[in-house]
Coordinates of C-alpha atoms and ligand atoms in Angstrom, one line a residue:
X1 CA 117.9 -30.6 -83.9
X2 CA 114.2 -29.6 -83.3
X3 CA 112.1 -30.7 -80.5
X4 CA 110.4 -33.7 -81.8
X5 CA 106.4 -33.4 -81.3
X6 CA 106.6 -36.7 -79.8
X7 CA 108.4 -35.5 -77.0
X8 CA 107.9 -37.8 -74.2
X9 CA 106.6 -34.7 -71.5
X10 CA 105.5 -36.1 -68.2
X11 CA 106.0 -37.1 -64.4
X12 CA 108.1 -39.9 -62.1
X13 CA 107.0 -41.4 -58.8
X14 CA 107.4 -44.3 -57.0
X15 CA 105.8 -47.4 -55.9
X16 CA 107.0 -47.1 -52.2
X17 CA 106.7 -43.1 -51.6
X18 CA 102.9 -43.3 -53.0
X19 CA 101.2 -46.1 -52.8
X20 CA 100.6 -46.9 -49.4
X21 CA 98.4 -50.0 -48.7
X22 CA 101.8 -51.7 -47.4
X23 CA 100.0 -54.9 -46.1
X24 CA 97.2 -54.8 -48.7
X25 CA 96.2 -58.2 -51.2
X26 CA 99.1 -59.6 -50.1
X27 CA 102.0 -57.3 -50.7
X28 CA 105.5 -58.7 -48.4
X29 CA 107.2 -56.3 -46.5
X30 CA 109.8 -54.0 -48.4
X31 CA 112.9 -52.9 -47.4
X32 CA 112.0 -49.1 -47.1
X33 CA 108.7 -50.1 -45.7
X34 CA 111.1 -50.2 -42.0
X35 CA 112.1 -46.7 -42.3
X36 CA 110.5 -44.0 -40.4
X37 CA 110.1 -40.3 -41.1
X38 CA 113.7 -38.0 -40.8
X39 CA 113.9 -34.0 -39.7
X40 CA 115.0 -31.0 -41.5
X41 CA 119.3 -32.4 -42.2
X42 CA 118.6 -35.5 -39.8
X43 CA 118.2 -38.9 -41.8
X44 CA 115.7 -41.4 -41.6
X45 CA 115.7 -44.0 -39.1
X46 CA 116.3 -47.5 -40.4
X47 CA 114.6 -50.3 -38.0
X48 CA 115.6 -54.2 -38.6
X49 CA 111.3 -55.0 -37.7
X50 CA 108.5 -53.5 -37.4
X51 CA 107.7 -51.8 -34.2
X52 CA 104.8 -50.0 -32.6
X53 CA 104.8 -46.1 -32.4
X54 CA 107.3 -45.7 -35.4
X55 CA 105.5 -43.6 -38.1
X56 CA 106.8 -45.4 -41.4
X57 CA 105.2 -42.9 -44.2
X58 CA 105.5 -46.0 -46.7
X59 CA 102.7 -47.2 -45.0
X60 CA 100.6 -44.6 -46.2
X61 CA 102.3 -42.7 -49.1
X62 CA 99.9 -40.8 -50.7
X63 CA 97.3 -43.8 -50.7
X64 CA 97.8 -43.7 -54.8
X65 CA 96.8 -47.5 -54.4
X66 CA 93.7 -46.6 -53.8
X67 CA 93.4 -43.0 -55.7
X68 CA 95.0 -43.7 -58.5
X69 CA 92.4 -43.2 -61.2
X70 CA 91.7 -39.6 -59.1
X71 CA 95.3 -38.5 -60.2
X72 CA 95.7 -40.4 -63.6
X73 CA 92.7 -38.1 -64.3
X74 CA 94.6 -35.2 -62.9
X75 CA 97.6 -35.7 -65.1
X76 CA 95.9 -36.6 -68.4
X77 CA 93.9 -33.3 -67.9
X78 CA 98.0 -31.7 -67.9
X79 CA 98.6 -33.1 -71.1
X80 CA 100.8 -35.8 -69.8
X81 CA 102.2 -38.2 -72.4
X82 CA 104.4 -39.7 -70.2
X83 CA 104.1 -41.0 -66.7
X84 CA 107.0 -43.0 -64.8
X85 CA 106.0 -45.4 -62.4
X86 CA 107.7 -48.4 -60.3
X87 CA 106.4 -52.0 -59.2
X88 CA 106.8 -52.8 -55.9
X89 CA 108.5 -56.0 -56.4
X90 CA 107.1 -57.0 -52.8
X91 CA 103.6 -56.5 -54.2
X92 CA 104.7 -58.9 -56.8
X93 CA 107.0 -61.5 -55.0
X94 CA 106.4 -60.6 -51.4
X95 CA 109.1 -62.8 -50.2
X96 CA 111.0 -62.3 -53.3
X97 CA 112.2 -66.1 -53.0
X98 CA 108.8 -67.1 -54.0
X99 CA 107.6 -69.8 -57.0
X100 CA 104.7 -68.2 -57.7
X101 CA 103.8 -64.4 -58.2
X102 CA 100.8 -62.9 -56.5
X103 CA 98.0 -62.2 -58.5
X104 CA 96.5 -59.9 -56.7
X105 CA 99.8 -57.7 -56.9
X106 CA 100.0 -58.2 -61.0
X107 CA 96.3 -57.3 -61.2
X108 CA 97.0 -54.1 -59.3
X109 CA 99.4 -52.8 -61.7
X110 CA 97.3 -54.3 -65.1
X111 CA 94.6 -51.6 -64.0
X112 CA 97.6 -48.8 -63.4
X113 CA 98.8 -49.5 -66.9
X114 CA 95.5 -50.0 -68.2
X115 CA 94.3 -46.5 -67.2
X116 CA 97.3 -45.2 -68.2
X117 CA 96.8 -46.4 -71.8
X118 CA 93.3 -45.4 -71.7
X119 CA 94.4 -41.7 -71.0
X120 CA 96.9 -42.1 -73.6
X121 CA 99.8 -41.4 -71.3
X122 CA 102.9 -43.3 -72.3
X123 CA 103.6 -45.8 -69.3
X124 CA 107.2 -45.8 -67.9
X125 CA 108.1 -48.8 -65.9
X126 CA 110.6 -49.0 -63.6
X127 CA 111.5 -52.8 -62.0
X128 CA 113.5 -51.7 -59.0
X129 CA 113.2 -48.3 -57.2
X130 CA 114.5 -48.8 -53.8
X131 CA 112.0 -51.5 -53.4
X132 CA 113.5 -55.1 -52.2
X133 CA 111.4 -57.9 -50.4
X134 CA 112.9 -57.4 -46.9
X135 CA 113.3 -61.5 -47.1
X136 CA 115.9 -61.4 -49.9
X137 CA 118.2 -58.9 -47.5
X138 CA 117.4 -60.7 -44.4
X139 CA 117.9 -64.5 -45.9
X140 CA 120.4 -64.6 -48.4
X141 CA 122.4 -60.9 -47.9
X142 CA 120.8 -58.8 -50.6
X143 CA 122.8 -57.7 -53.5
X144 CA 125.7 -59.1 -52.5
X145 CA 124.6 -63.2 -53.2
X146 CA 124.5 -63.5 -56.7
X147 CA 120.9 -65.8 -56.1
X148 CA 119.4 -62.7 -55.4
X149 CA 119.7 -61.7 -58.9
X150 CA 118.0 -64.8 -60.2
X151 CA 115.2 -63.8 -58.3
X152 CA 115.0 -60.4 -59.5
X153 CA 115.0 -61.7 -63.2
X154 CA 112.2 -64.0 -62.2
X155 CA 110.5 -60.7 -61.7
X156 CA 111.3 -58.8 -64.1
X157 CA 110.2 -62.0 -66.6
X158 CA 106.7 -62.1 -64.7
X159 CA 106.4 -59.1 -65.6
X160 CA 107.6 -58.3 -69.3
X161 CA 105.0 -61.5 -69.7
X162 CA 102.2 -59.6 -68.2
X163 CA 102.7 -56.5 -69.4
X164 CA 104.2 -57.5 -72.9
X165 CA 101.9 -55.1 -75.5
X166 CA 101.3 -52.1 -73.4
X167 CA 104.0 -51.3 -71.8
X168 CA 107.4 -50.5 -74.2
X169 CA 109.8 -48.2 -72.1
X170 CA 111.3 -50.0 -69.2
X171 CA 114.0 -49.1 -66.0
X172 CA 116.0 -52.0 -65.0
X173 CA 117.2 -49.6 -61.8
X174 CA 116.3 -46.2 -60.3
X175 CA 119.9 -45.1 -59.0
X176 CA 121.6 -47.7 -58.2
X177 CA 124.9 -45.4 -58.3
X178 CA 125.6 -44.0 -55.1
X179 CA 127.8 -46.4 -53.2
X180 CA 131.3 -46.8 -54.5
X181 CA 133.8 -48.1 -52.5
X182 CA 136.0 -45.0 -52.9
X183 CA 133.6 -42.3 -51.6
X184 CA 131.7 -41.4 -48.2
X185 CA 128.9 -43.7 -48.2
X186 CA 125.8 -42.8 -45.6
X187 CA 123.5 -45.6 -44.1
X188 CA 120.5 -43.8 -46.1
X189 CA 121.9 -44.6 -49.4
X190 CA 123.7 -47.6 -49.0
X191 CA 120.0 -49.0 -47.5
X192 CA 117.5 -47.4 -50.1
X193 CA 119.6 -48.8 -52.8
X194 CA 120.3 -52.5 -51.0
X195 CA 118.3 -53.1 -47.6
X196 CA 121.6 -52.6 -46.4
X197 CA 122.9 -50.2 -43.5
X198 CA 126.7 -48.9 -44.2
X199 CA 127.5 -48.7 -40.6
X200 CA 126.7 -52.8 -40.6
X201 CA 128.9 -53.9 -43.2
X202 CA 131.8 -56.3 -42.4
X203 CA 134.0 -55.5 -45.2
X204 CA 132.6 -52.3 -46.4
X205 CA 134.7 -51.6 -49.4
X206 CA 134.3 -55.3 -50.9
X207 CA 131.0 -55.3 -50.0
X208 CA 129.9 -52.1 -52.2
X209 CA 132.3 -53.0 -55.0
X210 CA 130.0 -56.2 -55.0
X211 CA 127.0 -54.6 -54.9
X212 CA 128.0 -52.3 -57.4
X213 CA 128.6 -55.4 -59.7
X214 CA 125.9 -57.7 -59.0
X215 CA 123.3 -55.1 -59.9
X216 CA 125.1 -53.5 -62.7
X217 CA 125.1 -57.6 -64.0
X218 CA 121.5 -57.4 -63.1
X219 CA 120.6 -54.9 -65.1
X220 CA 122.6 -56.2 -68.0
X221 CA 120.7 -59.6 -67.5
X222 CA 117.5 -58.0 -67.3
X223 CA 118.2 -55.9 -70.6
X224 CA 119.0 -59.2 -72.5
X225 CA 115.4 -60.8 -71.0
X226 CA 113.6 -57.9 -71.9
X227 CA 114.5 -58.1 -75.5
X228 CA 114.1 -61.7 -75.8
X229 CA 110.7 -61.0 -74.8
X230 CA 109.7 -58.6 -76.9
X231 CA 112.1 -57.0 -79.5
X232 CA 109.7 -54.0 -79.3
X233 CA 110.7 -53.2 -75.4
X234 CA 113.0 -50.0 -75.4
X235 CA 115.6 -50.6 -72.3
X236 CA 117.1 -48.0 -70.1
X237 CA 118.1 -47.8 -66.9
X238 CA 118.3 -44.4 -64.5
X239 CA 121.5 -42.9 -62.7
X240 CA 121.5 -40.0 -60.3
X241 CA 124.2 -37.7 -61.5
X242 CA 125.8 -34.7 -60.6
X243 CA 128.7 -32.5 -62.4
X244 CA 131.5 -31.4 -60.2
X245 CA 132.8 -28.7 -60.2
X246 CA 136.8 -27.8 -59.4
X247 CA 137.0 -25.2 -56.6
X248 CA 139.5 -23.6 -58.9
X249 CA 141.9 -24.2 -62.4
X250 CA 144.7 -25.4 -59.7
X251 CA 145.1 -28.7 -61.8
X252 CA 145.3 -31.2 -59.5
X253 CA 141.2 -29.4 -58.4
X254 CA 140.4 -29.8 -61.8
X255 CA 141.3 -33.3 -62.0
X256 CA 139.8 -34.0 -58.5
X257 CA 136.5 -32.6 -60.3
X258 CA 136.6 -34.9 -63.3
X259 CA 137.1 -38.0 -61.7
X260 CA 133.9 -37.3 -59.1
X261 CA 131.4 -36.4 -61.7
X262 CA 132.9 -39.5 -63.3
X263 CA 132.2 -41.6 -60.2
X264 CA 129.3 -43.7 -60.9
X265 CA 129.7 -43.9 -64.7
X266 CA 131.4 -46.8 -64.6
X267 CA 128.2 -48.5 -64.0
X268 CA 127.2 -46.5 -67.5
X269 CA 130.0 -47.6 -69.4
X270 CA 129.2 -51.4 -68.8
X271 CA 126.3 -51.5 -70.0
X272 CA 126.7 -49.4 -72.9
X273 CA 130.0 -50.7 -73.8
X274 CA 129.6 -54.5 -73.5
X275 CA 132.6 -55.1 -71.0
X276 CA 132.7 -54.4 -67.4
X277 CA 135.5 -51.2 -67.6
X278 CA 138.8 -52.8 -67.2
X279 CA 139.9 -49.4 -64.9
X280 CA 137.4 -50.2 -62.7
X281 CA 138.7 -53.7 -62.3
X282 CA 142.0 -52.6 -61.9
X283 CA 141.5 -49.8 -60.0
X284 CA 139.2 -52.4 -57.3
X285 CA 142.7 -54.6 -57.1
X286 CA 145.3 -51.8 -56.6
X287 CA 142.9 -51.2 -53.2
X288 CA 142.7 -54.7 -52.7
X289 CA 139.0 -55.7 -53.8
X290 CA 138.1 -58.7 -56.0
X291 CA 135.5 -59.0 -58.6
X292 CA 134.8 -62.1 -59.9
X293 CA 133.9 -61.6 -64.2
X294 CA 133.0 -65.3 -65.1
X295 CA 132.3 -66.0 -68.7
X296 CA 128.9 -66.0 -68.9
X297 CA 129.0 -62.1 -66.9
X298 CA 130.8 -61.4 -70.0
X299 CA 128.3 -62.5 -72.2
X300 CA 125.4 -60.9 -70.0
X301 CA 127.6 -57.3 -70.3
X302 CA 127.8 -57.9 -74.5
X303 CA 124.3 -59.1 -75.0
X304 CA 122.8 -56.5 -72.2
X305 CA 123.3 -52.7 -74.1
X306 CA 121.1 -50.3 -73.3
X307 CA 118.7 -48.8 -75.8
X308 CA 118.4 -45.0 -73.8
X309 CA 119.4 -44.1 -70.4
X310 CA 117.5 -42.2 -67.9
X311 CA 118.9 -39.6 -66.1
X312 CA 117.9 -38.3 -62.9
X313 CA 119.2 -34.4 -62.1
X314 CA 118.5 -32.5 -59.4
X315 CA 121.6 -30.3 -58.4
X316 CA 125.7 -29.8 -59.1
X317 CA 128.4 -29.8 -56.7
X318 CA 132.2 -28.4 -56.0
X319 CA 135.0 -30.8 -56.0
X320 CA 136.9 -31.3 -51.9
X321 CA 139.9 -30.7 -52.2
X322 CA 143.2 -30.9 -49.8
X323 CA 142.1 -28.9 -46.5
X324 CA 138.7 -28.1 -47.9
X325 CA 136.5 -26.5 -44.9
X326 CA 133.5 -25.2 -47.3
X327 CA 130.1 -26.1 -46.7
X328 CA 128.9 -29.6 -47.5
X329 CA 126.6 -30.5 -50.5
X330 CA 123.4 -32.1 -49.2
X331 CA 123.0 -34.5 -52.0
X332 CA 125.9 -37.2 -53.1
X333 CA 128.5 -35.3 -51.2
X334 CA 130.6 -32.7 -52.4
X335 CA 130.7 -28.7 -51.4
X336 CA 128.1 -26.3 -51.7
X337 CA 128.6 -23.7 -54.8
X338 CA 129.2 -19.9 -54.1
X339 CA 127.9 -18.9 -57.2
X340 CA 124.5 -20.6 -57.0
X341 CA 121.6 -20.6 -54.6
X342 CA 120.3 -24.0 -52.7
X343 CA 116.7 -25.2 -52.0
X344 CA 115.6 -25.5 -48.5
X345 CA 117.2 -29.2 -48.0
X346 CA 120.6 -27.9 -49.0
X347 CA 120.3 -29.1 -52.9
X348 CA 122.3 -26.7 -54.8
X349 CA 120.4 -25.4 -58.0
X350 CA 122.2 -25.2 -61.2
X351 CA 119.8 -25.0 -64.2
X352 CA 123.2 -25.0 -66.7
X353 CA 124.3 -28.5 -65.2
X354 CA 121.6 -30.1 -66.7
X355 CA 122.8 -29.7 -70.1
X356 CA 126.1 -30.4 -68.9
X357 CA 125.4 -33.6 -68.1
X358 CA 123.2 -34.3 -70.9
X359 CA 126.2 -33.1 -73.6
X360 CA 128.3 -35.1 -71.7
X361 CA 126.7 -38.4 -71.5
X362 CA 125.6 -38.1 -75.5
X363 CA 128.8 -37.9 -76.7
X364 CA 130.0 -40.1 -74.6
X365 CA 127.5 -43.0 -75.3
X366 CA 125.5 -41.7 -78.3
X367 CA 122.4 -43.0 -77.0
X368 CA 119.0 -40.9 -76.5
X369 CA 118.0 -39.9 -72.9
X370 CA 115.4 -39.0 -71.2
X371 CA 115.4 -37.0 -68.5
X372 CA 113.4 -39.6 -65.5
X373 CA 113.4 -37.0 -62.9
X374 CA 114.1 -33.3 -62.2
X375 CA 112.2 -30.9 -60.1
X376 CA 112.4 -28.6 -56.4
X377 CA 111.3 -29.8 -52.9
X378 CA 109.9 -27.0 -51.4
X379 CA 107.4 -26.1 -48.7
X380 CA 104.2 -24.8 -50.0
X381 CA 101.7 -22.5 -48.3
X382 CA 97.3 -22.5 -49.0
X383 CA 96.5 -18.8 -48.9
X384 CA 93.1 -18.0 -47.6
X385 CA 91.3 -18.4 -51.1
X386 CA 92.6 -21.5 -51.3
X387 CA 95.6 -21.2 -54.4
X388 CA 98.5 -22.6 -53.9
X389 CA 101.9 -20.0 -55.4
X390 CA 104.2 -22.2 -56.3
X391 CA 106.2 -19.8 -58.4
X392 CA 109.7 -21.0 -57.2
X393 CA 108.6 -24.1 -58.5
X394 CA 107.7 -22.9 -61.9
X395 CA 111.1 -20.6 -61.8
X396 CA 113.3 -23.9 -60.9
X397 CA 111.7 -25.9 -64.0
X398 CA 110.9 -23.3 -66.4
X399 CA 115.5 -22.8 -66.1
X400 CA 115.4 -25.9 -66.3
X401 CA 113.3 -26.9 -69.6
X402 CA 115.4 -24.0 -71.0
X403 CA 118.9 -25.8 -70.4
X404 CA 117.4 -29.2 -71.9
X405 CA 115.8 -27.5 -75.1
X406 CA 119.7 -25.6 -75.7
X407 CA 120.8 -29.3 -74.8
X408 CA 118.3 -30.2 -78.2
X409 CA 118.2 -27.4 -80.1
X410 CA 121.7 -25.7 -80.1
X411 CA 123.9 -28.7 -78.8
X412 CA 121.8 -31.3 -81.2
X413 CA 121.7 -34.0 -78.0
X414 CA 119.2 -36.6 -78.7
X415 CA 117.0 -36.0 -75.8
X416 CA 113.5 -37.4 -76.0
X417 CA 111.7 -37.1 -72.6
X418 CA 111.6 -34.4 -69.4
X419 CA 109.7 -36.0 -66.6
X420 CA 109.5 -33.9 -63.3
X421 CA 110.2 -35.5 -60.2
X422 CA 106.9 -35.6 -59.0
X423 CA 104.3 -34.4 -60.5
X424 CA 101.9 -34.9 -57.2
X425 CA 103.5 -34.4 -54.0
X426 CA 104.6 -37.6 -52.0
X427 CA 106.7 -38.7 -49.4
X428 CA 110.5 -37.8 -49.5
X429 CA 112.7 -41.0 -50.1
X430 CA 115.7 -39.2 -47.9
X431 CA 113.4 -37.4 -45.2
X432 CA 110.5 -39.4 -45.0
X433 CA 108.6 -36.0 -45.2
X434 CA 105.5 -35.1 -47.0
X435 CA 106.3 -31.3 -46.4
X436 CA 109.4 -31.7 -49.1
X437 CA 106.7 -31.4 -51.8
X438 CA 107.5 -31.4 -55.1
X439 CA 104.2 -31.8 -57.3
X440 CA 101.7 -29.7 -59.5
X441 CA 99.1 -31.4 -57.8
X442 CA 99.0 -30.5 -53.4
X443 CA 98.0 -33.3 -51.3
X444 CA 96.9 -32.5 -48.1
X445 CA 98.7 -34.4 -45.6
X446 CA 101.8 -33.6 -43.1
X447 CA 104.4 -35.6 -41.9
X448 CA 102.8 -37.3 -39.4
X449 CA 100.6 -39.1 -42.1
X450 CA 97.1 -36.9 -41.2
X451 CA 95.1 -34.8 -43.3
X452 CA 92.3 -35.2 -45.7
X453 CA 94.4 -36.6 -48.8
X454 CA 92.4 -34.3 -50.9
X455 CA 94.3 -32.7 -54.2
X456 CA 94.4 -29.6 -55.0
X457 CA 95.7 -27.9 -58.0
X458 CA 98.9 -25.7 -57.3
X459 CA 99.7 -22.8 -59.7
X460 CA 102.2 -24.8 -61.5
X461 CA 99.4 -27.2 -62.7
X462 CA 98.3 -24.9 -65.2
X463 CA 101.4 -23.8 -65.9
X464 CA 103.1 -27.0 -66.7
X465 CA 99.9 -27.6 -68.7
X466 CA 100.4 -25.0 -71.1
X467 CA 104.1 -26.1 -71.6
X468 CA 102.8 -29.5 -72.4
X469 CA 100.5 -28.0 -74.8
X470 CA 102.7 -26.0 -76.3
X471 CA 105.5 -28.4 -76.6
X472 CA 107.8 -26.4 -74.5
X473 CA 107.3 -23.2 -76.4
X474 CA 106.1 -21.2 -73.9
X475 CA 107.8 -21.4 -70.7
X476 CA 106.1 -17.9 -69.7
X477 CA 104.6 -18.0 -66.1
Ligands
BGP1 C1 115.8 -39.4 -56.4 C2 114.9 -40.6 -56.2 C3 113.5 -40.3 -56.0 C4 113.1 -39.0 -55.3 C5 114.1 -37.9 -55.5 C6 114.0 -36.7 -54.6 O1 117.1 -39.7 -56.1 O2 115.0 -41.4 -57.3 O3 112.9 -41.5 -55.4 O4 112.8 -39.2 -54.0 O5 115.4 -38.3 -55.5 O6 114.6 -37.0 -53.4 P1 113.8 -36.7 -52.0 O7 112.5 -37.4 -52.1 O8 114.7 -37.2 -51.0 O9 113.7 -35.2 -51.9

């Protein structure tokens, strides 16, 4: 297959790591907007209210609230044709519970889509990325009351109204898929994806297997609205995956592999197959869960396929196995690979998993992906003359495009999008940093929220720019 010249090329970010403006025209408190800044390996503090001296970087983000034009600019000038973005859904519904929406949140994100269109960049909107009125967790238990997805569909409708005409590609769910009952959850993920700390939970197994459900039924619900809206809207939703790798062909290792790269896509395979997968169901009683699949869920999961599915892909892992001592994975668990280098932060870097993962989930689903988020956190240096050298950045995604154009080229996968996680640097969802910096565009500001906020272009800017130009041809640096 060729490389399509529509090929969506482009950036992600998020509502809550750039914004700022956390108390501005009304927005209600969101869940991570009570979560201070983590250390190098040490996680981010979760607080149940606000209190005074905690540094919360949502607060400030990147203040793309009030720069936004300034970096739309900045991307159109890359070439973008595709930019990924999420609504706050406390901007929206600041108590989540509310009748009415808040206008002054809906007109925030008209302008964002309405510059977007005007620099003919391709608007990707996602409805929930880690962003939860804190009300919904604190008053009625957060995913796991079945109300609370009512009131995300009453969102998700105000806002496939508003934005009906402009906007086309939509995100029911930014990785929703790291909290299975079966495997090591950590208070950070179990509360950026629900409001909810692990180490709280009565009932900890039930409780994620309901999670698990209730938003995977959400998403299915929220797929069904969206078309009913508008035929036209194109509905995905994005998992953070990994593949696993077996520490050796020992079979039961290999099998240990297989089944934890598989984790999370049970979450996949309902809404791409029209049922919620019977093994999971079974699996859930044989360890004593209960799920409750009424009729109309049934309905929601046959009438709520995804069109594309976004994928997330940042590093690969080894398998545990039986008396395992190796290093741990930083990212969903998992060891560290011999073979293969890490970032800073302990993210193992495997360019070739990427198009494992993207072989993999064609064949099994057949639909086309895009790729909603890939890219290095690294620590950048200005030199005296001011230029920023980002070339491990350029190495990281240049072995990366390479893997995704075999994945199109040579392994004929249907893969219509590569959006770099981020394209301007922003605050870390798992550190809280601003020194884990991702972008082609530098913003200077620390971890302790102080600096000028200025933008400066970083070596890859150009770079990326030419790749854009070139369709992905020339990946040269
Ligand atoms: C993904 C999230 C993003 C983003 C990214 C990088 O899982 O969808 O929100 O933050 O990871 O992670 P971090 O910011 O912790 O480096």
């Amino acid at each position: 297959m060729k490389m399509s010249k529509n090929f969506l090329w482009g950036g992600s970010i998020a509502a809550h790591q750039c914004e700022g403006a956390y108390d501005e025209d009304d927005k209600g408190l969101g869940i991570m907007d009570l979560v201070s800044v983590g250390d190098y390996g040490k996680p981010r503090k979760i607080y149940s209210k606000l209190e005074d001296g905690v540094l919360y970087p949502s607060h400030y983000g990147i203040d793309f609230y009030h720069h936004y034009k300034e970096d739309i600019a900045l991307f159109a000038e890359m070439g973008f044709k595709a930019l990924r973005i999420s609504i706050d859904w406390s901007r929206i519904y600041p108590n989540g519970d509310d009748i009415e929406p808040n206008q002054k949140g809906i007109k925030f994100y008209q302008q964002l889509i309405d510059e977007l269109l005007k620099n003919n960049i391709e608007p990707i909107v996602t409805l929930y990325h880690f962003e939860m009125p804190i009300n919904l967790v604190k008053k009625y238990g957060s995913w796991t009351n079945r109300k609370v997805i009512d009131y995300y569909l009453r969102f998700c409708k105000t806002m496939f109204v508003t934005l009906k005409g402009k906007v086309k590609y939509w995100v029911t769910f930014n990785e929703m898929n790291h909290i299975d009952p079966q495997t090591k959850a950590t208070d950070i993920f179990t509360y950026i994806i629900a409001g909810l700390k692990y180490t709280d939970l009565d009932n900890k197994k039930q409780t994620l297997a309901t999670i698990g459900y209730n938003m995977t039924l959400a998403s299915c619900l929220a797929v069904r609205l969206g078309h009913e809206i508008d035929d036209n809207n194109q509905m995905g939703c994005v998992f953070g995956i990994e593949p696993v790798s077996p520490v050796n062909c020992d079979p039961q290792n290999v099998f240990k592999a297989f089944m934890q790269t598989d984790r999370d896509f049970y979450q996949i395979d309902a809404m791409c197959n029209g049922e919620f997968p019977k093994y999971k169901i079974e699996e859930y009683k044989r360890i004593g869960l209960n799920i409750d699949v009424t009729d109309s869920d049934k309905n929601a999961f046959k009438e709520g396929k995804l069109d594309y599915l976004g994928m997330n892909y940042y590093a690969s892992s080894v398998a545990e196995y039986e008396g395992s001592n190796g290093k741990e994975s930083a990212l969903f668990g998992g060891l560290q690979n011999p073979y293969l280098e890490t970032s800073k932060w302990g993210w193992t870097i495997d360019p070739v998993g990427i198009r494992y993962l993207l072989n993999y989930t064609y064949r099994k689903y057949g639909l086309p992906i895009m790729i909603t988020e890939n890219g290095l956190g690294a620590k950048d240096k200005i030199l005296e003359s001011g230029e920023i050298n980002d070339d491990y950045r350029i190495d990281y995604l240049k072995e990366h495009i390479e893997e995704v154009k075999k994945s199109i080229e040579l392994d004929d996968v249907d893969c219509f999008g590569y959006l770099t996680w981020a394209p301007i640097d922003l605050i870390s969802a798992t550190t809280g940093q601003m020194s884990k910096r991702y972008g082609f565009i530098y913003v200077d500001m620390d971890d302790n929220g102080d600096g000028s906020k200025k933008r400066l272009k970083k070596k890859s800017f150009d770079w990326y720019k030419r790749v854009i130009a070139t369709n992905g041809k020339n990946l040269d640096i």
